[in-house]
PDB file of C-alpha atoms in Angstrom:
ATOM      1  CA  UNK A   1      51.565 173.999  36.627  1.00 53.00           C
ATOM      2  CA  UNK A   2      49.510 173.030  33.485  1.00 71.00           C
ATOM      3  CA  UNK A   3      46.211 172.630  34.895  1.00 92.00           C
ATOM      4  CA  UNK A   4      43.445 174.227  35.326  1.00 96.00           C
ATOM      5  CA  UNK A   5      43.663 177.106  38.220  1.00 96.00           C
ATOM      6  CA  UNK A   6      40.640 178.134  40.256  1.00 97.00           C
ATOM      7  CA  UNK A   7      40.750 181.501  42.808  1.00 97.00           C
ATOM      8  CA  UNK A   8      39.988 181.425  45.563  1.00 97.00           C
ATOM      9  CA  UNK A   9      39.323 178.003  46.877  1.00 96.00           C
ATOM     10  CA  UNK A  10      36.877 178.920  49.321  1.00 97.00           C
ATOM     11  CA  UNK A  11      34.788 182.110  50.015  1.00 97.00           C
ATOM     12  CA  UNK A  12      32.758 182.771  52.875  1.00 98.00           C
ATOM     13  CA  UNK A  13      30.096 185.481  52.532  1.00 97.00           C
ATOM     14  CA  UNK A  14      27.639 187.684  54.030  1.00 97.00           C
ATOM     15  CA  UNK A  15      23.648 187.354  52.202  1.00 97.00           C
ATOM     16  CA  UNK A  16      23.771 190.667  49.421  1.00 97.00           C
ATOM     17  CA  UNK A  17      27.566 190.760  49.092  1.00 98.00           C
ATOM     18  CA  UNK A  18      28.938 190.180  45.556  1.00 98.00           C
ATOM     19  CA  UNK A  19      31.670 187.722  44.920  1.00 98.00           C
ATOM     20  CA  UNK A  20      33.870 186.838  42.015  1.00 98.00           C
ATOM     21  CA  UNK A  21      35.976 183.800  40.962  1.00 98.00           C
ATOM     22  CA  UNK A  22      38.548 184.066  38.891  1.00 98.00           C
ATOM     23  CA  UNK A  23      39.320 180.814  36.450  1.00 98.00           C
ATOM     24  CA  UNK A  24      42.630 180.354  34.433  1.00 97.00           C
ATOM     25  CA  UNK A  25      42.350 177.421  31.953  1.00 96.00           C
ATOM     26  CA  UNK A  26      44.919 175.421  30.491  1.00 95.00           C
ATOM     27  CA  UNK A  27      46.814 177.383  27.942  1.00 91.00           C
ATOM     28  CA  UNK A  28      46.325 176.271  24.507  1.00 90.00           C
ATOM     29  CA  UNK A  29      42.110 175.344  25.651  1.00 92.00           C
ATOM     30  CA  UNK A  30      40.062 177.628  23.644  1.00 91.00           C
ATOM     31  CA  UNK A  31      37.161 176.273  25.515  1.00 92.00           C
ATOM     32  CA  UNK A  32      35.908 177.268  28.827  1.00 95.00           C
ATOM     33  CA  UNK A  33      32.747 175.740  30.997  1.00 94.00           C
ATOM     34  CA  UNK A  34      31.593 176.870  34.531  1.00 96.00           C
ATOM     35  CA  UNK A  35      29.425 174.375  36.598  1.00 95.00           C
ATOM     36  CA  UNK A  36      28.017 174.485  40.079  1.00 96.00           C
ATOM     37  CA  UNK A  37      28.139 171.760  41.804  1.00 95.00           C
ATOM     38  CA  UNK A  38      26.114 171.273  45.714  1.00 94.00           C
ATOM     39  CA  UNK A  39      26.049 168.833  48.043  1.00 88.00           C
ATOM     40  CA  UNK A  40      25.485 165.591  47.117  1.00 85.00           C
ATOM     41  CA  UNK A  41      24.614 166.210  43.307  1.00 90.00           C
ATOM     42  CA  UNK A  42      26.901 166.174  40.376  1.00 92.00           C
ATOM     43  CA  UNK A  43      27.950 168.989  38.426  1.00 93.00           C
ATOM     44  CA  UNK A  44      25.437 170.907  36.901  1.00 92.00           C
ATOM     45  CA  UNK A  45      26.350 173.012  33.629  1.00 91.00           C
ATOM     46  CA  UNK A  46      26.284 177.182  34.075  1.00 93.00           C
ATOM     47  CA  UNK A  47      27.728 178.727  30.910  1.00 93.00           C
ATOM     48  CA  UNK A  48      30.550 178.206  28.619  1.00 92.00           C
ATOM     49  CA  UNK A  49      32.962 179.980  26.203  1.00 93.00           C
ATOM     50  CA  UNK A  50      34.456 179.594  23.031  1.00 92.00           C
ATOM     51  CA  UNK A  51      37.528 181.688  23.114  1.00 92.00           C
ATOM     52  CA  UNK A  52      35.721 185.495  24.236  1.00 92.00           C
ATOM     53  CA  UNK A  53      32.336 184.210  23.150  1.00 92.00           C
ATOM     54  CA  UNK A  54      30.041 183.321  25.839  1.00 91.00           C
ATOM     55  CA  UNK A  55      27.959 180.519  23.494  1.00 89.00           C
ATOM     56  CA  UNK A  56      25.727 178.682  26.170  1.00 86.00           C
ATOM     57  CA  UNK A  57      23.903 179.791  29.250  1.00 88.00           C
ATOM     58  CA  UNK A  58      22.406 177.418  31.085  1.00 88.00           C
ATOM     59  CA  UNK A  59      18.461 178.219  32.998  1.00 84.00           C
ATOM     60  CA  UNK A  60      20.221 177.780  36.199  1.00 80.00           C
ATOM     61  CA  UNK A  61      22.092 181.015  35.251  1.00 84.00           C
ATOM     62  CA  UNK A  62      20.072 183.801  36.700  1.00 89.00           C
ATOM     63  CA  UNK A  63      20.493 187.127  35.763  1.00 93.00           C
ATOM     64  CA  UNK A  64      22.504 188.082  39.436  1.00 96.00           C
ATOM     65  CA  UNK A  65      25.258 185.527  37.788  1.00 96.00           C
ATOM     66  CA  UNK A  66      27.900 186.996  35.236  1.00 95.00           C
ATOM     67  CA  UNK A  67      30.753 185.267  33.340  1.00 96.00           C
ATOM     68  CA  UNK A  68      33.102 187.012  31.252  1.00 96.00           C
ATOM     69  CA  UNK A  69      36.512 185.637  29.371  1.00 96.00           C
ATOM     70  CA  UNK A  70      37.330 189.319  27.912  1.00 91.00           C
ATOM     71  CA  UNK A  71      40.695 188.058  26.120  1.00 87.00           C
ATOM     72  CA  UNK A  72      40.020 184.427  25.433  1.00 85.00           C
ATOM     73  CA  UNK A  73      42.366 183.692  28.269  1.00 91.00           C
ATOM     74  CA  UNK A  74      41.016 183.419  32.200  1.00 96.00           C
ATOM     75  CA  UNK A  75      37.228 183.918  33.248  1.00 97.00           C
ATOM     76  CA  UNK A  76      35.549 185.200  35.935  1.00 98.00           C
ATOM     77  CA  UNK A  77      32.578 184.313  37.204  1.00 98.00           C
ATOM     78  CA  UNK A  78      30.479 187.155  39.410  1.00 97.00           C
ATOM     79  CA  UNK A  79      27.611 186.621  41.918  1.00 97.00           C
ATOM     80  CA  UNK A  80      25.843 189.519  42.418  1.00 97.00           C
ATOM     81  CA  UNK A  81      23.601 190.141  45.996  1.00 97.00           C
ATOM     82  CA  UNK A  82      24.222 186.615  46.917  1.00 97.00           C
ATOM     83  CA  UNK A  83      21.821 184.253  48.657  1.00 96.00           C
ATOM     84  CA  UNK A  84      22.008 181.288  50.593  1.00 96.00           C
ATOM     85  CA  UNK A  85      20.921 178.946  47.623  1.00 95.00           C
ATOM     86  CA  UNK A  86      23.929 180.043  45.974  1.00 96.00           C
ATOM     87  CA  UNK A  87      26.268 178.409  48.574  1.00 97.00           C
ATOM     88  CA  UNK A  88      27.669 175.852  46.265  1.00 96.00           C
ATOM     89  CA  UNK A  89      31.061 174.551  44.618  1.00 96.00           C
ATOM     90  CA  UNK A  90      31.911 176.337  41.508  1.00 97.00           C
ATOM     91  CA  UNK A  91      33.844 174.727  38.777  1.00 97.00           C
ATOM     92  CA  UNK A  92      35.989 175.539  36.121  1.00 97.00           C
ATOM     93  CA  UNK A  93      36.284 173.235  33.374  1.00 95.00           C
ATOM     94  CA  UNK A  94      38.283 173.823  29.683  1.00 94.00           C
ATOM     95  CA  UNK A  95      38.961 171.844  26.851  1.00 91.00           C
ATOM     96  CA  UNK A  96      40.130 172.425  23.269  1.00 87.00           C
ATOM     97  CA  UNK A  97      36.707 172.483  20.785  1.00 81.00           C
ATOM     98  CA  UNK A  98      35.831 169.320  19.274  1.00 77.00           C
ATOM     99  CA  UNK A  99      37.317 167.434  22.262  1.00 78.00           C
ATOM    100  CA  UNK A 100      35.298 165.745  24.902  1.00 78.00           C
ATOM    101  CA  UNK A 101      37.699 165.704  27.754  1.00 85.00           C
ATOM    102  CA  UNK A 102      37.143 168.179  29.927  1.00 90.00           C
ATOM    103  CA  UNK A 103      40.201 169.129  32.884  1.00 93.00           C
ATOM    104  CA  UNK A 104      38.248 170.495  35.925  1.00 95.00           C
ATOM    105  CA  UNK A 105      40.441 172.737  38.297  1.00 96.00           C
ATOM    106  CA  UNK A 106      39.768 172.266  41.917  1.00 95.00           C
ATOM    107  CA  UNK A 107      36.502 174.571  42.129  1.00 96.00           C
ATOM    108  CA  UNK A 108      35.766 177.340  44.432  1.00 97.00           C
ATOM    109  CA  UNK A 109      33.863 176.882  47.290  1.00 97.00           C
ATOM    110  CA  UNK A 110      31.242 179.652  48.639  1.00 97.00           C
ATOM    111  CA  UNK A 111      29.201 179.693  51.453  1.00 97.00           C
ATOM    112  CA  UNK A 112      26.931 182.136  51.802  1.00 97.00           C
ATOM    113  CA  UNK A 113      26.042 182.813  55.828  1.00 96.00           C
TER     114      UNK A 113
ATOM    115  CA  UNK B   1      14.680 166.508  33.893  1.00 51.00           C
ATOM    116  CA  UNK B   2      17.690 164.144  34.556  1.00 60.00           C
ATOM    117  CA  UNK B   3      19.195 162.849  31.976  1.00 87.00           C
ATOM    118  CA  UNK B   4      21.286 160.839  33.119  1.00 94.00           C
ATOM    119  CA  UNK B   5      20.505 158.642  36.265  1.00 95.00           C
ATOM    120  CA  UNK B   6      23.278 156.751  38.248  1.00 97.00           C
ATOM    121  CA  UNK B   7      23.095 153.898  41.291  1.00 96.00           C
ATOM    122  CA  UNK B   8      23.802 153.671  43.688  1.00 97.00           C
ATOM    123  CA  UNK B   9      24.059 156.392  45.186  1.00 96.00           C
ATOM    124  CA  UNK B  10      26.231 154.647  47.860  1.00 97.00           C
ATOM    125  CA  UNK B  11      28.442 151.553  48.139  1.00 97.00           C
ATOM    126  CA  UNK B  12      30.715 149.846  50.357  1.00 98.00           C
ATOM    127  CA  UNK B  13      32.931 147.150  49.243  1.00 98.00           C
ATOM    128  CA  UNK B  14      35.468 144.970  51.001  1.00 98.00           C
ATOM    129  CA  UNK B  15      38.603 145.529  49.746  1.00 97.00           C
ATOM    130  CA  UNK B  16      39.401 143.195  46.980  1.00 97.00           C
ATOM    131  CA  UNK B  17      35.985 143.076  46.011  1.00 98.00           C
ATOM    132  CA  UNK B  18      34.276 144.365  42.732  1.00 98.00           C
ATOM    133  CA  UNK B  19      32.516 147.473  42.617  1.00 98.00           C
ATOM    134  CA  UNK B  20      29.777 148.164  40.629  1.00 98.00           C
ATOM    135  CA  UNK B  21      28.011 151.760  39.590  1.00 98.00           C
ATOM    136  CA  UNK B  22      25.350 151.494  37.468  1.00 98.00           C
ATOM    137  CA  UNK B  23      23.816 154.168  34.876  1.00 98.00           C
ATOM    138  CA  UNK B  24      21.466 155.300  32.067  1.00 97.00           C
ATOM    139  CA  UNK B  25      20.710 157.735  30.221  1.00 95.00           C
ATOM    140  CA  UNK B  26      17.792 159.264  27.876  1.00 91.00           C
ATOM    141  CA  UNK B  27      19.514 161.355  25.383  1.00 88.00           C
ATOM    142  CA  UNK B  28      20.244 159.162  22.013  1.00 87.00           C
ATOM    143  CA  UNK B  29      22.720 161.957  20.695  1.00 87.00           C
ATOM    144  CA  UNK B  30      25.114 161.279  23.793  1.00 89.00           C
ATOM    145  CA  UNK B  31      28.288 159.949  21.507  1.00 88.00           C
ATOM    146  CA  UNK B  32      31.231 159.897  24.381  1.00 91.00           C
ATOM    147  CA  UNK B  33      30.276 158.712  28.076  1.00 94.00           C
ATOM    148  CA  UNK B  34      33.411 159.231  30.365  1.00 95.00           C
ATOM    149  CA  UNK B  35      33.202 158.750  34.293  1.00 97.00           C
ATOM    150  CA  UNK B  36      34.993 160.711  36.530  1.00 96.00           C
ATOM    151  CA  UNK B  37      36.232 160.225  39.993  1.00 97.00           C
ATOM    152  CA  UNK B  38      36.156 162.800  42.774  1.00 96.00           C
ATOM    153  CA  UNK B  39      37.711 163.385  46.434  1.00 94.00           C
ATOM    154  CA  UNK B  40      36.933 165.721  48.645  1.00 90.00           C
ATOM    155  CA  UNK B  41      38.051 169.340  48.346  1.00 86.00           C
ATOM    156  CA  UNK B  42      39.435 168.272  44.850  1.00 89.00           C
ATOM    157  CA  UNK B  43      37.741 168.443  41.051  1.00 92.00           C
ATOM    158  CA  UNK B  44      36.261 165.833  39.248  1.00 94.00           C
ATOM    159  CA  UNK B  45      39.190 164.088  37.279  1.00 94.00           C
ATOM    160  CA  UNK B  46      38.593 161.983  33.888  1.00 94.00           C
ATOM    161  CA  UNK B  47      38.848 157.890  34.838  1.00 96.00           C
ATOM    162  CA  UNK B  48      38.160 156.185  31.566  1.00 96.00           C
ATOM    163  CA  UNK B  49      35.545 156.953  29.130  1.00 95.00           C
ATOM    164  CA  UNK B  50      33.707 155.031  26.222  1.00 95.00           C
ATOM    165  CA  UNK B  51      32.323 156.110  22.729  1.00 92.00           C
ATOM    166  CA  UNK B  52      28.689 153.961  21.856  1.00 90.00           C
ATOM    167  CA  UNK B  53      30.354 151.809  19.084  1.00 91.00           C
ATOM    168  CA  UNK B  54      32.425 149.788  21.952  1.00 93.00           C
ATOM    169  CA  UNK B  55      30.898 147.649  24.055  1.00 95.00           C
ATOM    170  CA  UNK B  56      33.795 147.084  26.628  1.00 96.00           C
ATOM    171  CA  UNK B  57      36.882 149.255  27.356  1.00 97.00           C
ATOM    172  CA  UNK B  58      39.358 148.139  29.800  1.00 97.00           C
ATOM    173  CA  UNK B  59      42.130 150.665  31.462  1.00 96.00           C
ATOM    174  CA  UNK B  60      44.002 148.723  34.736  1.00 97.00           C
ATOM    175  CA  UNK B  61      41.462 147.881  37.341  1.00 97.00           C
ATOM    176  CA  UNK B  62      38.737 149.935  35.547  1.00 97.00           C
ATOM    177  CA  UNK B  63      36.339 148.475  33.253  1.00 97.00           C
ATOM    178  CA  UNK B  64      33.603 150.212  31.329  1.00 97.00           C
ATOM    179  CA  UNK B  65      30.475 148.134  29.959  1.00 96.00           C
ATOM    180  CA  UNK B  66      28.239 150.001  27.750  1.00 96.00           C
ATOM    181  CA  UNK B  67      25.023 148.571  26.251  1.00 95.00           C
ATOM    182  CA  UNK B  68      23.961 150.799  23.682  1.00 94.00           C
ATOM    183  CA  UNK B  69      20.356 149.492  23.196  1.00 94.00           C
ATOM    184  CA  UNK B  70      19.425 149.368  26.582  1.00 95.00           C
ATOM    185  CA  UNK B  71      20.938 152.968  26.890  1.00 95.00           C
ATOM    186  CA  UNK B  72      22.871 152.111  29.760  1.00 96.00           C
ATOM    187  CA  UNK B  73      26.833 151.709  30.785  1.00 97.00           C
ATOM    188  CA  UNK B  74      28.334 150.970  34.118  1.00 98.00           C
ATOM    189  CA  UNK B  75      31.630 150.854  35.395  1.00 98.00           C
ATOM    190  CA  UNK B  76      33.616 147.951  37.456  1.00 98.00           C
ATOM    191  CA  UNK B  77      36.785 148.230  39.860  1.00 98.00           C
ATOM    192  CA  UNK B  78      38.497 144.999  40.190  1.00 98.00           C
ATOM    193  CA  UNK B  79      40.143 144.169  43.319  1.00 98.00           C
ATOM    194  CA  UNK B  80      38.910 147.701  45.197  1.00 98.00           C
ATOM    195  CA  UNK B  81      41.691 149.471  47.399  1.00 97.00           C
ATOM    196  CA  UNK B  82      40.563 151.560  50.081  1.00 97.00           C
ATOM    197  CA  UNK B  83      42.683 154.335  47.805  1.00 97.00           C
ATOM    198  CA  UNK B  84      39.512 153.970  45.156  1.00 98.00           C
ATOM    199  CA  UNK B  85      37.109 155.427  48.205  1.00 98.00           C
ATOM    200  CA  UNK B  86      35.851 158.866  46.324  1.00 97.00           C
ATOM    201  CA  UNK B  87      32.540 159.332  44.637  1.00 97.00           C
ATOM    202  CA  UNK B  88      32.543 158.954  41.191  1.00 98.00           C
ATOM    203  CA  UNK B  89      30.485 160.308  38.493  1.00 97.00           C
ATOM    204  CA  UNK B  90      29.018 158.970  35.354  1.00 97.00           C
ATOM    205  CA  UNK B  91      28.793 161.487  32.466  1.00 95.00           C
ATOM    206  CA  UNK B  92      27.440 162.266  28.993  1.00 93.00           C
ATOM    207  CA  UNK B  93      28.208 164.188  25.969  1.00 88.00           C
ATOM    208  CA  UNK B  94      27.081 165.036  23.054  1.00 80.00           C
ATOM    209  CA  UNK B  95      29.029 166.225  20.425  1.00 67.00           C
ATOM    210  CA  UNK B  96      26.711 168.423  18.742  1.00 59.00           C
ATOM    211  CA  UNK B  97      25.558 170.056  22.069  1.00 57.00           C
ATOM    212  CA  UNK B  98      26.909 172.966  23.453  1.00 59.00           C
ATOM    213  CA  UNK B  99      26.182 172.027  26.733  1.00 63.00           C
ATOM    214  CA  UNK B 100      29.352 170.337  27.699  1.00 75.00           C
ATOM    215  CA  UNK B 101      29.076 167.172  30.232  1.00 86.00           C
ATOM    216  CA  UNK B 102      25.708 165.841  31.826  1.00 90.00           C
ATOM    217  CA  UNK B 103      26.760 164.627  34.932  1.00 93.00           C
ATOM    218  CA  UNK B 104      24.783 161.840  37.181  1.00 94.00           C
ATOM    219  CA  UNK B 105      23.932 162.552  40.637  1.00 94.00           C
ATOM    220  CA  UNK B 106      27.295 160.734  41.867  1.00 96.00           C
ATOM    221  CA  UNK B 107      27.909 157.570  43.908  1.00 97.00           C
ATOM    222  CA  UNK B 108      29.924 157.466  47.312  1.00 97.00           C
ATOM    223  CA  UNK B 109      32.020 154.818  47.302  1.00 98.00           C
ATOM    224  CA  UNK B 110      33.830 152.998  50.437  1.00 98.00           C
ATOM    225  CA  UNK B 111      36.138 150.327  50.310  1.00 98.00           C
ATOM    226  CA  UNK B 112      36.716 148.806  54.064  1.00 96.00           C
ATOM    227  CA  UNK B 113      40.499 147.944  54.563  1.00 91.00           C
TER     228      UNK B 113
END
């Protein structure tokens, strides 16, 4: 499978817990975005990363959220002390840099209860 | 603030009919304005996309219009199937942001057998 992989698919979690999803991009895309995405609304830009470098954090990004990409390769994306605002779809998007299509894996959903 | 507003926000079209999503957007520096269609459970997935200095772009059943001085694009299904039912998403990008994709709100789209 060449695209991009999102884990797990759906979470379901108690207010305060902390949860982390795990992103694997395409291979040879040294670019990596995370969006959030709720009911109704389109996706709405998190961070991103070029290679290891986290370059862009969006306001929407409070300081409970936490991406990483330690070796350039997968991401993960942690939600500390959740709350029920957070219950959302998060994305995964990656792309090589200087290209505007970006492949979207099949997001992670997380309710919050 | 949005920058980049889409209509409807719902449709329902006979199949064989035409359908027609409408948007616009603020941000001059947007240079590449793909749309993207989603179903439920599943990612957003790259339809067609334009760059400013076309004004039409045709791929199958999809057509893009793009009007550059009225900041505005839309996008047309000929001859709808009810297998084009998803909600599809107009987007934005600009190539020196770091931002990724602006996405529009979305627009749920029926086609009745």
């Amino acid at each position: 499978d060449t695209g991009v992989s999102q884990d797990p698919r759906h979470k379901i979690t108690k207010r305060g817990q902390n949860v982390t999803f795990r992103c694997d991009p395409i291979s040879e895309h040294n670019r990596l975005y995370w969006y959030r995405q709720t009911l109704g609304q389109g996706p709405e830009f998190l961070t991103y990363f070029q290679n290891e470098a986290q370059l862009e954090k969006s306001r929407l990004l409070s300081d409970r959220f936490s991406a990483e990409r330690p070796k350039g390769s997968f991401s993960t994306l942690e939600i500390q002390r959740t709350e029920q605002g957070d219950s959302a779809m998060y994305l995964c998007a990656s792309t090589l840099a200087g290209a505007n299509v970006l492949t979207f894996g099949a997001g992670s959903r997380l309710t919050v209860l | 603030q949005q920058q980049v507003k889409q209509s409807p926000q719902s449709l329902i079209v006979q199949k064989g009919g035409i359908s027609i999503i409408n948007c616009a957007y603020e941000n001059t520096a947007f240079d590449y304005f793909p749309w993207y269609q989603q179903f439920p459970g599943k990612g957003p997935a790259l339809l067609i996309a334009i760059r400013p200095d076309v004004s039409e772009k045709k791929e199958g059943r999809f057509t893009i219009s793009f009007n550059k001085s009225a900041k505005q694009f839309s996008l047309h299904i000929m001859d709808s199937q009810p297998g084009d039912s998803a909600t599809y998403f107009c987007a934005a990008f600009s190539g020196g942001g770091a931002d990724g994709l602006t996405f529009g709100k979305g627009t749920h789209l029926i086609i009745q057998p």
